[in-house]
Coordinates of C-alpha atoms and ligand atoms in Angstrom, one line a residue:
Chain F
X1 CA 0.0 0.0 0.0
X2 CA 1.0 3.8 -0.6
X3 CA 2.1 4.5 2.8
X4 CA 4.4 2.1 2.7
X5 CA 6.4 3.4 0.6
X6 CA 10.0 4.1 1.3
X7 CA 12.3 6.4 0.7
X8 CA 13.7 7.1 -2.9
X9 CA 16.8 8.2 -3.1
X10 CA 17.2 11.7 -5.1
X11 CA 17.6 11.1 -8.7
X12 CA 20.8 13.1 -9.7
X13 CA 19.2 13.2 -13.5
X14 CA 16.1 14.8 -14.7
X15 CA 12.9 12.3 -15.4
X16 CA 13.3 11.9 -19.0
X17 CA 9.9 9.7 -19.8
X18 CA 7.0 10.8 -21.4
X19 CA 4.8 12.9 -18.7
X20 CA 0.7 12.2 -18.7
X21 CA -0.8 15.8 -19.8
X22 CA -3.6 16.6 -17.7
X23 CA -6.9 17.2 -18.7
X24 CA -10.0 17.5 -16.7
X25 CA -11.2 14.4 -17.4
X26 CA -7.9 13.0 -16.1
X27 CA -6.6 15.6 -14.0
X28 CA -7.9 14.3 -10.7
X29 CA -6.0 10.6 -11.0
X30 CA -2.5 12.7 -11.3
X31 CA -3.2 14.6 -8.4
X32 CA -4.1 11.2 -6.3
X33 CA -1.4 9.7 -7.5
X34 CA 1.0 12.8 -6.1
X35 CA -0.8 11.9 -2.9
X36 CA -0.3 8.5 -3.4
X37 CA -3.7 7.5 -4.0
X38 CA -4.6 4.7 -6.8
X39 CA -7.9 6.5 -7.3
X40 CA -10.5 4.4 -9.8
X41 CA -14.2 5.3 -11.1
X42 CA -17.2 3.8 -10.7
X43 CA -20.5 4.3 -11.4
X44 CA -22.9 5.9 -9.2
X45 CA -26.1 4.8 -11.4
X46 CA -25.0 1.1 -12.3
X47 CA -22.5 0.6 -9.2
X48 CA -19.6 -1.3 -11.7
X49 CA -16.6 0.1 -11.6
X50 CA -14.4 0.5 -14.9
X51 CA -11.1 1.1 -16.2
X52 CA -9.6 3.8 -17.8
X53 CA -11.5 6.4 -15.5
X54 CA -14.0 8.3 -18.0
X55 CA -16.7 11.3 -17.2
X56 CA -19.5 9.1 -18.7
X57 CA -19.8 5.2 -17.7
X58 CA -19.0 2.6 -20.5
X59 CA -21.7 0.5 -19.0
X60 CA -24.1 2.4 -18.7
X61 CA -23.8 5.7 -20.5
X62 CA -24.4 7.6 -16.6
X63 CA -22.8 10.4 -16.0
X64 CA -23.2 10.0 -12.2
X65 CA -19.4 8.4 -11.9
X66 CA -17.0 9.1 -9.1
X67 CA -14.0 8.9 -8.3
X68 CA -13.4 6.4 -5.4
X69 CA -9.5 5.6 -3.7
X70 CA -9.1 2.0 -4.3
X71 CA -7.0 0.0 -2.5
X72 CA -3.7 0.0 -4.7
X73 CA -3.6 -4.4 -4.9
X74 CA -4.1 -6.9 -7.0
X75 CA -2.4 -9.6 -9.1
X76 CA 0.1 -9.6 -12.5
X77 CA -2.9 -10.6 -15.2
X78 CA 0.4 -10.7 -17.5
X79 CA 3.5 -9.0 -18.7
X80 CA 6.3 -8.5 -20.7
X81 CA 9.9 -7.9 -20.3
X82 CA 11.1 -4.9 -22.8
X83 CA 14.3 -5.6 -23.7
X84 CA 14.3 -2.8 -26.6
X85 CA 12.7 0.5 -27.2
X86 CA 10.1 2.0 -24.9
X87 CA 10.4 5.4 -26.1
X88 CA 12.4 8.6 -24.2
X89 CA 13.6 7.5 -20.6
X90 CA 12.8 3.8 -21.1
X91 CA 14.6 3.0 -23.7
X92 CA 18.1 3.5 -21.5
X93 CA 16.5 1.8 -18.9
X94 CA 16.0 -1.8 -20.3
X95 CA 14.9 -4.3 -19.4
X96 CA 11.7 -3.5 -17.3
X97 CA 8.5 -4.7 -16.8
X98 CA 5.2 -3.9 -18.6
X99 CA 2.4 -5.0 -17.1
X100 CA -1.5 -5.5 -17.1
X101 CA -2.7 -5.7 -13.8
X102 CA -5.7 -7.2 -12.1
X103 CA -6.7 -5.0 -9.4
X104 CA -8.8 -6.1 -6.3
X105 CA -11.7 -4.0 -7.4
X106 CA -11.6 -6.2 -10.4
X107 CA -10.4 -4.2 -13.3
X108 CA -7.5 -4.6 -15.1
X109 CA -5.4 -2.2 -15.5
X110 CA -2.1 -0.8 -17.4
X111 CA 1.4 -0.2 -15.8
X112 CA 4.5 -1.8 -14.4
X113 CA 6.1 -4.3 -12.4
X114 CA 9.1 -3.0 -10.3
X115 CA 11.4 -3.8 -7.3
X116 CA 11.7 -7.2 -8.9
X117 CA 14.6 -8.6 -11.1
X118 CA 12.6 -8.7 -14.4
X119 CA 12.9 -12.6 -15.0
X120 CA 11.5 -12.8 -11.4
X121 CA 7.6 -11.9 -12.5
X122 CA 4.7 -14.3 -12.4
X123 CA 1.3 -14.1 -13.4
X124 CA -0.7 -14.2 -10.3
X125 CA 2.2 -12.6 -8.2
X126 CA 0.0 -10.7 -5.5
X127 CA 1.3 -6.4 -6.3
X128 CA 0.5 -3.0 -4.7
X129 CA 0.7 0.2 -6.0
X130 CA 4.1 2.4 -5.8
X131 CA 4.2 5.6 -6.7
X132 CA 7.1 7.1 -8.4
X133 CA 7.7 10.7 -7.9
X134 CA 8.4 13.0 -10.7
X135 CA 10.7 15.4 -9.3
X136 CA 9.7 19.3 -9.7
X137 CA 6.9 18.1 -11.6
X138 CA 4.3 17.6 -8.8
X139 CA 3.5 14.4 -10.5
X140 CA 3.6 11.0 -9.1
X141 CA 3.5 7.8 -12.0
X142 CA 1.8 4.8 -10.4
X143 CA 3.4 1.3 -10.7
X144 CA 2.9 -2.2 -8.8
X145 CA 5.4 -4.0 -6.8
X146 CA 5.5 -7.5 -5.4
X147 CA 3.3 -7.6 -2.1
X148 CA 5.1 -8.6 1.2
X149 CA 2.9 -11.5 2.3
X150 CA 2.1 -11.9 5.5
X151 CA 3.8 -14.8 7.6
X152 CA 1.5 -17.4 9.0
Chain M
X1 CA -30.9 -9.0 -49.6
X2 CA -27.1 -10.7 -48.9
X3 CA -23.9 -9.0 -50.0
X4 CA -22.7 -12.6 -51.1
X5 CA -21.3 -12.6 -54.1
X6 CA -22.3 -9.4 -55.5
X7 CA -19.2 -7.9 -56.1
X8 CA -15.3 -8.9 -57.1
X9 CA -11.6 -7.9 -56.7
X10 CA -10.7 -7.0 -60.5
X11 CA -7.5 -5.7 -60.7
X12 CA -4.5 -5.8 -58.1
X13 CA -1.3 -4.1 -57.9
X14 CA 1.5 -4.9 -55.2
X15 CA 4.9 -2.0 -55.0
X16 CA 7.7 -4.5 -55.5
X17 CA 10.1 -2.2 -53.6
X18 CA 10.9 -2.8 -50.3
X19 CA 13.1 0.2 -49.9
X20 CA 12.0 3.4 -51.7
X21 CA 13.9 6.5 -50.3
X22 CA 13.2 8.8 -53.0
X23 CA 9.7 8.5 -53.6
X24 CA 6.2 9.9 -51.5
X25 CA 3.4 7.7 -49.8
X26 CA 1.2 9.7 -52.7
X27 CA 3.2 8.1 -55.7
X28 CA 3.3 4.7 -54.3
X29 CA -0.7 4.6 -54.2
X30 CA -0.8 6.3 -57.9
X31 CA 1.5 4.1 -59.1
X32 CA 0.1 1.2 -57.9
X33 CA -3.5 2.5 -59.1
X34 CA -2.4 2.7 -62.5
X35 CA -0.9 -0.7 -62.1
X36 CA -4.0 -2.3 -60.7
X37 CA -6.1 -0.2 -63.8
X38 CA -3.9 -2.1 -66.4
X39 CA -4.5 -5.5 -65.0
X40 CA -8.0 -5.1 -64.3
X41 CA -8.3 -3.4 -67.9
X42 CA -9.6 -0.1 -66.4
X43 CA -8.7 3.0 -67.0
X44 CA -9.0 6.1 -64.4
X45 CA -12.4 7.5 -65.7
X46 CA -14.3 4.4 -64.6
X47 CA -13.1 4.4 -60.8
X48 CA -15.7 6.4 -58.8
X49 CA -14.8 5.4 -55.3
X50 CA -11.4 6.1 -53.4
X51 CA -10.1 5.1 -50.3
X52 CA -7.3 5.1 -48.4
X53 CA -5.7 5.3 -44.9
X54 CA -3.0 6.3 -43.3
X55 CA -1.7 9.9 -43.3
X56 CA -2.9 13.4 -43.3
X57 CA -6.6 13.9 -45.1
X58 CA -6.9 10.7 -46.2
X59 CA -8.8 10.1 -49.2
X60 CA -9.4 13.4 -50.0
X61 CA -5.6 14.1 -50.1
X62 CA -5.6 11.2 -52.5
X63 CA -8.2 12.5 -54.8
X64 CA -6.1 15.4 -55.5
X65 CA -3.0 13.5 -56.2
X66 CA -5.3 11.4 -58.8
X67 CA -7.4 14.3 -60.2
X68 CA -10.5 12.3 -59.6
X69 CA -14.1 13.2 -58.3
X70 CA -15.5 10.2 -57.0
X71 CA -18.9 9.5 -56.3
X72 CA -17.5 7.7 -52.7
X73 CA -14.9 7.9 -50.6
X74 CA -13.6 6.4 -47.4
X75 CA -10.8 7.0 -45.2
X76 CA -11.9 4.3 -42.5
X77 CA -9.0 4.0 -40.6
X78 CA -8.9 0.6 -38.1
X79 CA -5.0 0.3 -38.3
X80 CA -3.8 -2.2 -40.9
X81 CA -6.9 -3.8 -41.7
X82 CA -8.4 -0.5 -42.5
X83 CA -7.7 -1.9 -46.5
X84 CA -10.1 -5.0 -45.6
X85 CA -12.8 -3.2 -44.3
X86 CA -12.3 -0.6 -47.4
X87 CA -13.2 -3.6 -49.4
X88 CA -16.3 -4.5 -47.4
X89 CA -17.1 -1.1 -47.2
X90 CA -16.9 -0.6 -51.1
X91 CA -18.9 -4.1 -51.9
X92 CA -22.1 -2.8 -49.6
X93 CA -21.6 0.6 -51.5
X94 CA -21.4 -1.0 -54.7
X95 CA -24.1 -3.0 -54.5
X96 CA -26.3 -0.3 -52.6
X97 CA -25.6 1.6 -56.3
X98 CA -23.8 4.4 -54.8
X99 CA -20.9 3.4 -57.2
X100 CA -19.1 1.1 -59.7
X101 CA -15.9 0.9 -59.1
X102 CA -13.6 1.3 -56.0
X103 CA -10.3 1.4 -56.0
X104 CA -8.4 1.0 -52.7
X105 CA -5.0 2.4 -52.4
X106 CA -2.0 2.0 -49.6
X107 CA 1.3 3.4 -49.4
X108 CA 4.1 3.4 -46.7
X109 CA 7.5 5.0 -46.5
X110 CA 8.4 3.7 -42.9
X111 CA 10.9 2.2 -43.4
X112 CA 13.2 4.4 -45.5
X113 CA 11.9 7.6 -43.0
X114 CA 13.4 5.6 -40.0
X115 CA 9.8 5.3 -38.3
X116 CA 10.0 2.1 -35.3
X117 CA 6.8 0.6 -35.5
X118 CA 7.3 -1.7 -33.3
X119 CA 9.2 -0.3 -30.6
X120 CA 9.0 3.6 -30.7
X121 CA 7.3 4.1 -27.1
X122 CA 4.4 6.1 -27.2
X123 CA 5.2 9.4 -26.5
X124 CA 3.2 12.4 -24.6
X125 CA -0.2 11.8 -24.5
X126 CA -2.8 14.2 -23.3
X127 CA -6.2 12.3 -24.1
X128 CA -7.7 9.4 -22.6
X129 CA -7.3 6.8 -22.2
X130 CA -3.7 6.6 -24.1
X131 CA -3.1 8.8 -21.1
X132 CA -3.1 6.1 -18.4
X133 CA -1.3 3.6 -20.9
X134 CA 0.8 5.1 -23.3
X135 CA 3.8 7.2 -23.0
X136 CA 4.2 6.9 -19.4
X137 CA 4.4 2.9 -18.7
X138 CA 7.1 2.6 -21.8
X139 CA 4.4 1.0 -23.5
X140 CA 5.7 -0.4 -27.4
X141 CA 3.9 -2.2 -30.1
X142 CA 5.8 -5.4 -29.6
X143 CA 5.2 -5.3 -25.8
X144 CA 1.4 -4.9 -26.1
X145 CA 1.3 -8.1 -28.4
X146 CA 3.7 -10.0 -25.8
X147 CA 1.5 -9.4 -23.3
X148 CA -1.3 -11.9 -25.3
X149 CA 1.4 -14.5 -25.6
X150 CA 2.3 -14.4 -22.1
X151 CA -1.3 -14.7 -21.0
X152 CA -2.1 -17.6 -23.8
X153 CA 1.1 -19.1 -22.6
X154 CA 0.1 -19.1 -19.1
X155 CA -3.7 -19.7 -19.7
X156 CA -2.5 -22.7 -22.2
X157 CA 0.1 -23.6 -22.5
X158 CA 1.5 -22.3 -25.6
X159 CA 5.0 -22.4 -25.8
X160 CA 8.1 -20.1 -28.2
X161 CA 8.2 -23.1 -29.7
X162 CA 5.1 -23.1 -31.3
X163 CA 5.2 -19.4 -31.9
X164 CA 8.1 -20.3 -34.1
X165 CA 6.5 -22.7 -36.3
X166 CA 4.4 -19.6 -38.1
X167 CA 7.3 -17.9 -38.2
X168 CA 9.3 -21.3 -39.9
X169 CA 6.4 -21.9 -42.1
X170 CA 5.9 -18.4 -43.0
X171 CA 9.4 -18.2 -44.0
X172 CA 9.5 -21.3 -46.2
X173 CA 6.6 -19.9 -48.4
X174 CA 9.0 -16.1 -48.7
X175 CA 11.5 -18.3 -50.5
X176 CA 8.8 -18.7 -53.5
X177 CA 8.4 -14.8 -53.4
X178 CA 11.1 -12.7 -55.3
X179 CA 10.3 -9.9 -54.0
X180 CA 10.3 -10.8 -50.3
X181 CA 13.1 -9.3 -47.8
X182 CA 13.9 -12.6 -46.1
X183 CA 14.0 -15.7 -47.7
X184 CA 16.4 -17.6 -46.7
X185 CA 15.0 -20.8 -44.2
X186 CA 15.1 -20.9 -40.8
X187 CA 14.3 -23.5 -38.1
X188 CA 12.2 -23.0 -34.6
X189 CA 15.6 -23.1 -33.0
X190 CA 16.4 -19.6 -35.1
X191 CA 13.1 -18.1 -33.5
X192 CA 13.4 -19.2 -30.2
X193 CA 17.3 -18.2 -30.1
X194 CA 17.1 -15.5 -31.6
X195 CA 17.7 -12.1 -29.4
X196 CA 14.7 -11.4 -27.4
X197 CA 12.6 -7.9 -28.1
X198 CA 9.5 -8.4 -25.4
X199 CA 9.6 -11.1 -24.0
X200 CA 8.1 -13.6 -24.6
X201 CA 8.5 -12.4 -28.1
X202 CA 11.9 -13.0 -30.2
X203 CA 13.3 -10.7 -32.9
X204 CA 11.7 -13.2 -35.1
X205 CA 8.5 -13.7 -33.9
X206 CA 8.1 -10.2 -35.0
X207 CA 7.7 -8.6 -38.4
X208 CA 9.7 -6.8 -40.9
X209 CA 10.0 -3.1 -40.9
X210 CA 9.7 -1.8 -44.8
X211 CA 8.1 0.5 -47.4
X212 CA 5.9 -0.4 -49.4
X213 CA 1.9 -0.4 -50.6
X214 CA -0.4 -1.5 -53.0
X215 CA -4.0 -1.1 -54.7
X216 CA -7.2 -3.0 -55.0
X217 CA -10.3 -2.5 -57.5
X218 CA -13.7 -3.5 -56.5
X219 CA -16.7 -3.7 -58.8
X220 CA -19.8 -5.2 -59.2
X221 CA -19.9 -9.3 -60.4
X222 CA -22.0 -8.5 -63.2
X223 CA -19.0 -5.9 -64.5
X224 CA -16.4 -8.0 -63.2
X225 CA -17.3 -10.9 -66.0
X226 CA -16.3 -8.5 -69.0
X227 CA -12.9 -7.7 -67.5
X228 CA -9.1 -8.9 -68.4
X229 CA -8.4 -11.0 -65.3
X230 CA -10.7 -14.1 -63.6
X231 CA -12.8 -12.2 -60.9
X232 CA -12.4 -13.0 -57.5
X233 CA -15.9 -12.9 -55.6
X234 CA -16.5 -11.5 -52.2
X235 CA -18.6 -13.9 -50.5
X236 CA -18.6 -12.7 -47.1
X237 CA -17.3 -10.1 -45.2
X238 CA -16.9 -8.7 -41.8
X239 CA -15.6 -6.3 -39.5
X240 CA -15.3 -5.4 -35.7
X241 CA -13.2 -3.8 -33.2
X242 CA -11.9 -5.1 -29.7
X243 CA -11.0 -2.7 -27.1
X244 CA -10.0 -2.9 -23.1
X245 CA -13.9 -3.4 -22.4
X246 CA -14.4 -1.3 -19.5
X247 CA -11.4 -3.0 -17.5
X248 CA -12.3 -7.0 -18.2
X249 CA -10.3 -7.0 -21.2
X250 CA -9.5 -10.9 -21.8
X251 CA -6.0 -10.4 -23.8
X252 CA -6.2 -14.0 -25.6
X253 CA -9.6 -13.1 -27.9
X254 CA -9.4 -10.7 -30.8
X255 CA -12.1 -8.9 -32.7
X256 CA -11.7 -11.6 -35.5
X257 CA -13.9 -13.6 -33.1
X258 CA -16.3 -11.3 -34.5
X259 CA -15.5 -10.2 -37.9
X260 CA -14.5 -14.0 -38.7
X261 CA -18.2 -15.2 -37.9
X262 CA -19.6 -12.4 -40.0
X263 CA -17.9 -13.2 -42.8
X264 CA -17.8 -17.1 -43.2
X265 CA -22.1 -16.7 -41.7
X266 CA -22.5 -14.4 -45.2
X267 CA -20.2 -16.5 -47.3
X268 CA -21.7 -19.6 -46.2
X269 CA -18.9 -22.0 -46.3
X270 CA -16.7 -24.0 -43.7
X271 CA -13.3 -23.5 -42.2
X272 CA -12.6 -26.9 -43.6
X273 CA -13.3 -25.8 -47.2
X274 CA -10.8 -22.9 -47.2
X275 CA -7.9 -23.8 -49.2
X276 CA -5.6 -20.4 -48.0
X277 CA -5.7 -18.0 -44.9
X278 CA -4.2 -15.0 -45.4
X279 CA -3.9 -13.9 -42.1
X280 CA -2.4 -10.3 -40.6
X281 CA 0.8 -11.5 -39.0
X282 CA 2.6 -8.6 -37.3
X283 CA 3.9 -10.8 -35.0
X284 CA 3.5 -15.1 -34.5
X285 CA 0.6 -14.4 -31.8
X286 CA -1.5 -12.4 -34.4
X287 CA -1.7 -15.7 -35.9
X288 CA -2.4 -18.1 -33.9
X289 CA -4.9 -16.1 -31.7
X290 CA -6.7 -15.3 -35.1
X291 CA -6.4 -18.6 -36.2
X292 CA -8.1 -19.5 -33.5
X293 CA -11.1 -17.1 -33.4
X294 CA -11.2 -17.3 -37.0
X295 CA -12.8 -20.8 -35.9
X296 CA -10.1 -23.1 -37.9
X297 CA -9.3 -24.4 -34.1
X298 CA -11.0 -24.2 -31.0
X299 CA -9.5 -21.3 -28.2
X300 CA -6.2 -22.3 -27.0
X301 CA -5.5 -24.8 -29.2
X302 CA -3.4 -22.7 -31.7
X303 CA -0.4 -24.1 -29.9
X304 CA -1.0 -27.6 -31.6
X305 CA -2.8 -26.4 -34.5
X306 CA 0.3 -24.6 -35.7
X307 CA 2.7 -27.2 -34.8
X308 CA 1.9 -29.8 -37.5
X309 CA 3.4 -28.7 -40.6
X310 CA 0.0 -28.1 -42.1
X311 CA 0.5 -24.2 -42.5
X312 CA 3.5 -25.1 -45.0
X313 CA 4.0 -25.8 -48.3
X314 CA 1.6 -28.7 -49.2
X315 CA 0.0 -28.5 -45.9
X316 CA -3.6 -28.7 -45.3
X317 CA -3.7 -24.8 -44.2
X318 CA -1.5 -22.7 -46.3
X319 CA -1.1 -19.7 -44.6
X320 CA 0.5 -16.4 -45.8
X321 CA 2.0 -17.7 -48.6
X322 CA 3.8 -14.6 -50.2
X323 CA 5.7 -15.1 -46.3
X324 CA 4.0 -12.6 -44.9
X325 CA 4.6 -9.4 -42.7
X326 CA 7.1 -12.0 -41.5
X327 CA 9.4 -11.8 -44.1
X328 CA 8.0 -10.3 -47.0
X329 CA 7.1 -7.0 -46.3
X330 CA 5.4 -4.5 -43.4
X331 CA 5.3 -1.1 -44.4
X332 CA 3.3 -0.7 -41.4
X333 CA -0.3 -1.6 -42.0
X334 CA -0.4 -4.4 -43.8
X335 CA -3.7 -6.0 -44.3
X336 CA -4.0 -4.6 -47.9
X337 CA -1.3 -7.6 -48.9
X338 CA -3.5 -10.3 -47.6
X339 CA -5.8 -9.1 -50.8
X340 CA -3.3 -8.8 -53.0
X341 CA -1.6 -12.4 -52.4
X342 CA -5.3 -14.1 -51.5
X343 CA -6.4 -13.2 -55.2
X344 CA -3.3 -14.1 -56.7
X345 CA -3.7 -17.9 -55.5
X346 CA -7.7 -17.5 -56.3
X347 CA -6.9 -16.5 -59.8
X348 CA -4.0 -19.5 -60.0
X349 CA -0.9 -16.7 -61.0
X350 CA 1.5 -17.8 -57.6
X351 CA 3.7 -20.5 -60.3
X352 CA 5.8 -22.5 -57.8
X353 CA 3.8 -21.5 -54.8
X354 CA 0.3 -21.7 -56.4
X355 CA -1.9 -23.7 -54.4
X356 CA -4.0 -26.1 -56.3
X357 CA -7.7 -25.7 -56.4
X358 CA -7.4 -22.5 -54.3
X359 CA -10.9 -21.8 -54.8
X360 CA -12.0 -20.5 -50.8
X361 CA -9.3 -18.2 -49.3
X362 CA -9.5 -15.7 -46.1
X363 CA -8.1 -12.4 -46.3
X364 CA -8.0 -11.2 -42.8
X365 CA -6.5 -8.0 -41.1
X366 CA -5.6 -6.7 -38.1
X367 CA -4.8 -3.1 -36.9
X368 CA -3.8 -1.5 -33.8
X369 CA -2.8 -3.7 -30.5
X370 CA -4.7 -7.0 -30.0
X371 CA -4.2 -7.1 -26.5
X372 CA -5.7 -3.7 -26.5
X373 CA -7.2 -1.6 -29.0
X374 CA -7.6 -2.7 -32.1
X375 CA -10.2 -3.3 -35.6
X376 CA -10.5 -6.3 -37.5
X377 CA -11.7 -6.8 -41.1
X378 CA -12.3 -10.1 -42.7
X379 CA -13.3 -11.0 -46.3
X380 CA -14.0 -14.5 -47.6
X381 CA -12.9 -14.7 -51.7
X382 CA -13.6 -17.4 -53.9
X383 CA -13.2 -18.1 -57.6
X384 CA -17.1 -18.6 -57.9
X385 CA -20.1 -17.1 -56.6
Ligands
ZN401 ZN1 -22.9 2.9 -15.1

């Protein structure tokens, strides 16, 4: 979960990935994630949540939906290891982990897989939502890593 | 009243070039029109519907190239099998009377402009839902493919080594095609060793990067009979699109599950009766997942179905038999090719690779991501009605 997340150490070179533009239909999940905040929509007329976020609901067509903080876990649906391209800021930083994942709320959803060597991912592995801070940016990027697992 | 047989590829040209620096997308689609005029035994006056995809303004742009005023047009653009659904598109306007004669045109300088399809990263993107996927994860072509392997592999087990038989197979047909880039043959052991771009996608699980394009003309069957060249009959045709679906995206089904069923319900004929599938093939997964919601095998048995020799030469499937995206040519959207070769083999002109009897093909494209977004056209061509 988001609280747990530790402390990154200062990046000595500027983030040089592609940055999500905000817009008001997305705005509000960027400035969650900055609070570390997985935020999802659902629907307020048809009670489903859905993934990506949208002002109107693909179920239903309501545009009664809200945004509601979900709980940042779920499980690796699948992935892939990059080892080329990725575009600006990637690219140098092969190979990591694209992934879809399966979040608790049941929606799958798009990101990646870190604190993990690469070759170490599983479908099924149990994830939480990290947030990676963009620095000067006020922007946060969300992206899952393994879940400690409780001892019995 | 059904669409089935109503209407017919006439005239088809394919650019030979595979690397054309010093020419523009525009003159690859004229030349390529005139072309596909000469062998249908056309001439510019009788087309009355353009279309295209791609770039800019689409068809219009084209018409201006072509100093033409056509009574249709369409710039339908689903990726690389926009060029199928053109063709489906133009057989419902043909036979609705809104015109005669449709030429479809495609043209691609990526390669010799340096563009990576495959692995270019997605750049800024201010509109959902790109936003949440795009630019920001890394996200590639290749790597939104992999991720339907590595679900089909996990779901059932499909292994690289099955991947690589389309890829072998494909491969053994490009050595019959002159103008394809690779020819030389390879064994699974090539695929599966070679360097890995996504896993669990090789380098050659993946397609070829070139230039390139083509033209098709569409016309009526009652016109096609007077024509140079055997008409090749539309008997079915559909088209569809597949998309994240609200969050419950199952990566392992594409939209072919849809435009397949269309097409083969209108055409009226089995999967066993088709003597060719020309299948998109961006990548090995593109195949077998189509293959299999095409309905030649049931879901997650690709793995098998593909392992058996019977998508080579003399097999019972022949599949992509002018070797594909895979190592003939991908100038980026490719599905116009699987027209182009599927009414070569109809009208018996492949020599060495002709398949005999090839009376029942598929022509089948695929654009955009299949794990993800993405539009499907399928047309089932035969040499009767
Ligand atoms: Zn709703």
């Amino acid at each position: 979960m988001t609280t747990q997340q530790p402390q990154q150490p200062q990046q000595p070179q500027p983030y040089k990935k592609p940055l999500p533009v905000l817009e008001p239909e997305t705005r509000p999940f960027w400035e969650a994630a900055a609070r570390r905040e997985y935020m999802l929509k659902r629907c307020s007329s048809c009670k489903q949540f859905h993934y990506p976020p949208q002002n109107v609901c693909p179920h239903c067509l309501s545009s009664n939906t809200v945004w509601i903080r979900g709980s940042g876990y779920g499980k690796v649906y699948s992935y892939t290891i990059t080892y080329q391209g990725g575009g600006p800021g990637y690219a140098e930083e092969v190979p990591f982990v694209l992934g879809i994942i399966e979040l608790d709320e049941g929606v799958r959803v798009w990101s990646n897989v870190v604190g993990i060597d690469p070759k170490e991912v599983k479908v099924g592995m149990v994830v939480e939502a990290v947030f990676e801070n963009v620095a000067g940016q006020g922007i946060a990027i969300p992206r899952f890593r393994p879940r400690p697992q409780k001892k019995a | 009243m059904s669409l089935r047989g109503k209407t017919a590829i006439v005239g088809i040209h394919e650019y030979e070039s595979r690397f054309a620096p010093n020419v523009s997308i525009n003159q690859i689609k004229a030349e390529c029109f005139r072309e596909a005029l000469e062998d249908a035994g056309l001439t510019k006056d009788d087309v009355d519907g353009i279309c295209t995809a791609g770039e800019g303004f689409g068809a219009v742009d084209l018409c201006e190239y072509l100093n033409v005023h056509p009574h249709y047009v369409d710039s339908t653009q689903t990726g690389g099998s926009s060029f199928v659904v053109h063709a489906a598109h133009a057989a419902t306007a043909i036979d609705a009377g809104r015109c005669n004669v449709v030429a479809i045109m495609y043209g691609s300088t990526a390669k010799s402009r340096g563009v990576a399809i495959g692995t270019g990263g997605a750049g800024l993107q201010a509109e959902a839902p790109e936003q949440y996927e795009g630019g920001v994860h890394g996200t590639t072509t290749v790597g939104v493919y992999a991720q339907t392997a590595r679900r089909h592999m996990e779901e059932y087990g499909t292994t690289s080594e099955q991947l690589a038989a389309i890829a072998v197979s494909t491969r053994k047909w490009a050595a019959t095609n002159p103008f394809a880039v690779m020819r030389d043959p390879i064994a699974i052991e090539d695929v599966v060793n070679s360097r890995m771009v996504s896993d669990p996608l090789h380098l050659l699980d993946c397609c070829l990067q070139t230039d390139g394009g083509g033209c098709v003309i569409v016309t009526s069957a009652a016109r096609a009979k007077d024509l140079k060249k055997k008409p090749v009959y539309i008997l079915g045709m559909g088209e569809a699109v597949g998309h994240w679906d609200a969050g419950r995206r199952d990566v392992t089904t594409v939209a072919a599950q849809w435009s397949g069923q269309d097409a083969f319900k209108m055409a009226g004929v089995e999967r066993k009766d088709i003597k060719l599938a020309m299948l998109y093939d961006s990548f090995t997964i593109t195949v077998l997942v189509t293959l299999e919601d095409l309905g030649f095998c049931k879901k997650g048995e690709g793995g098998p179905f593909v392992s058996d020799g019977k998508l080579e030469p003399g097999g019972k499937l022949p599949l992509n038999t002018d070797g594909g995206g895979l190592s003939s040519n991908h100038p980026g959207m490719r599905g116009i090719f699987t027209m182009l070769e599927a009414t070569r083999q109809v009208r018996g002109e492949r020599g060495e690779a002709q398949i005999p009897n090839c009376d029942l093909a598929v022509a089948h494209g695929t654009g955009g991501t299949i794990s993800h977004r993405h539009g499907t056209g399928t047309l089932v061509l035969s040499s009767h009605t």
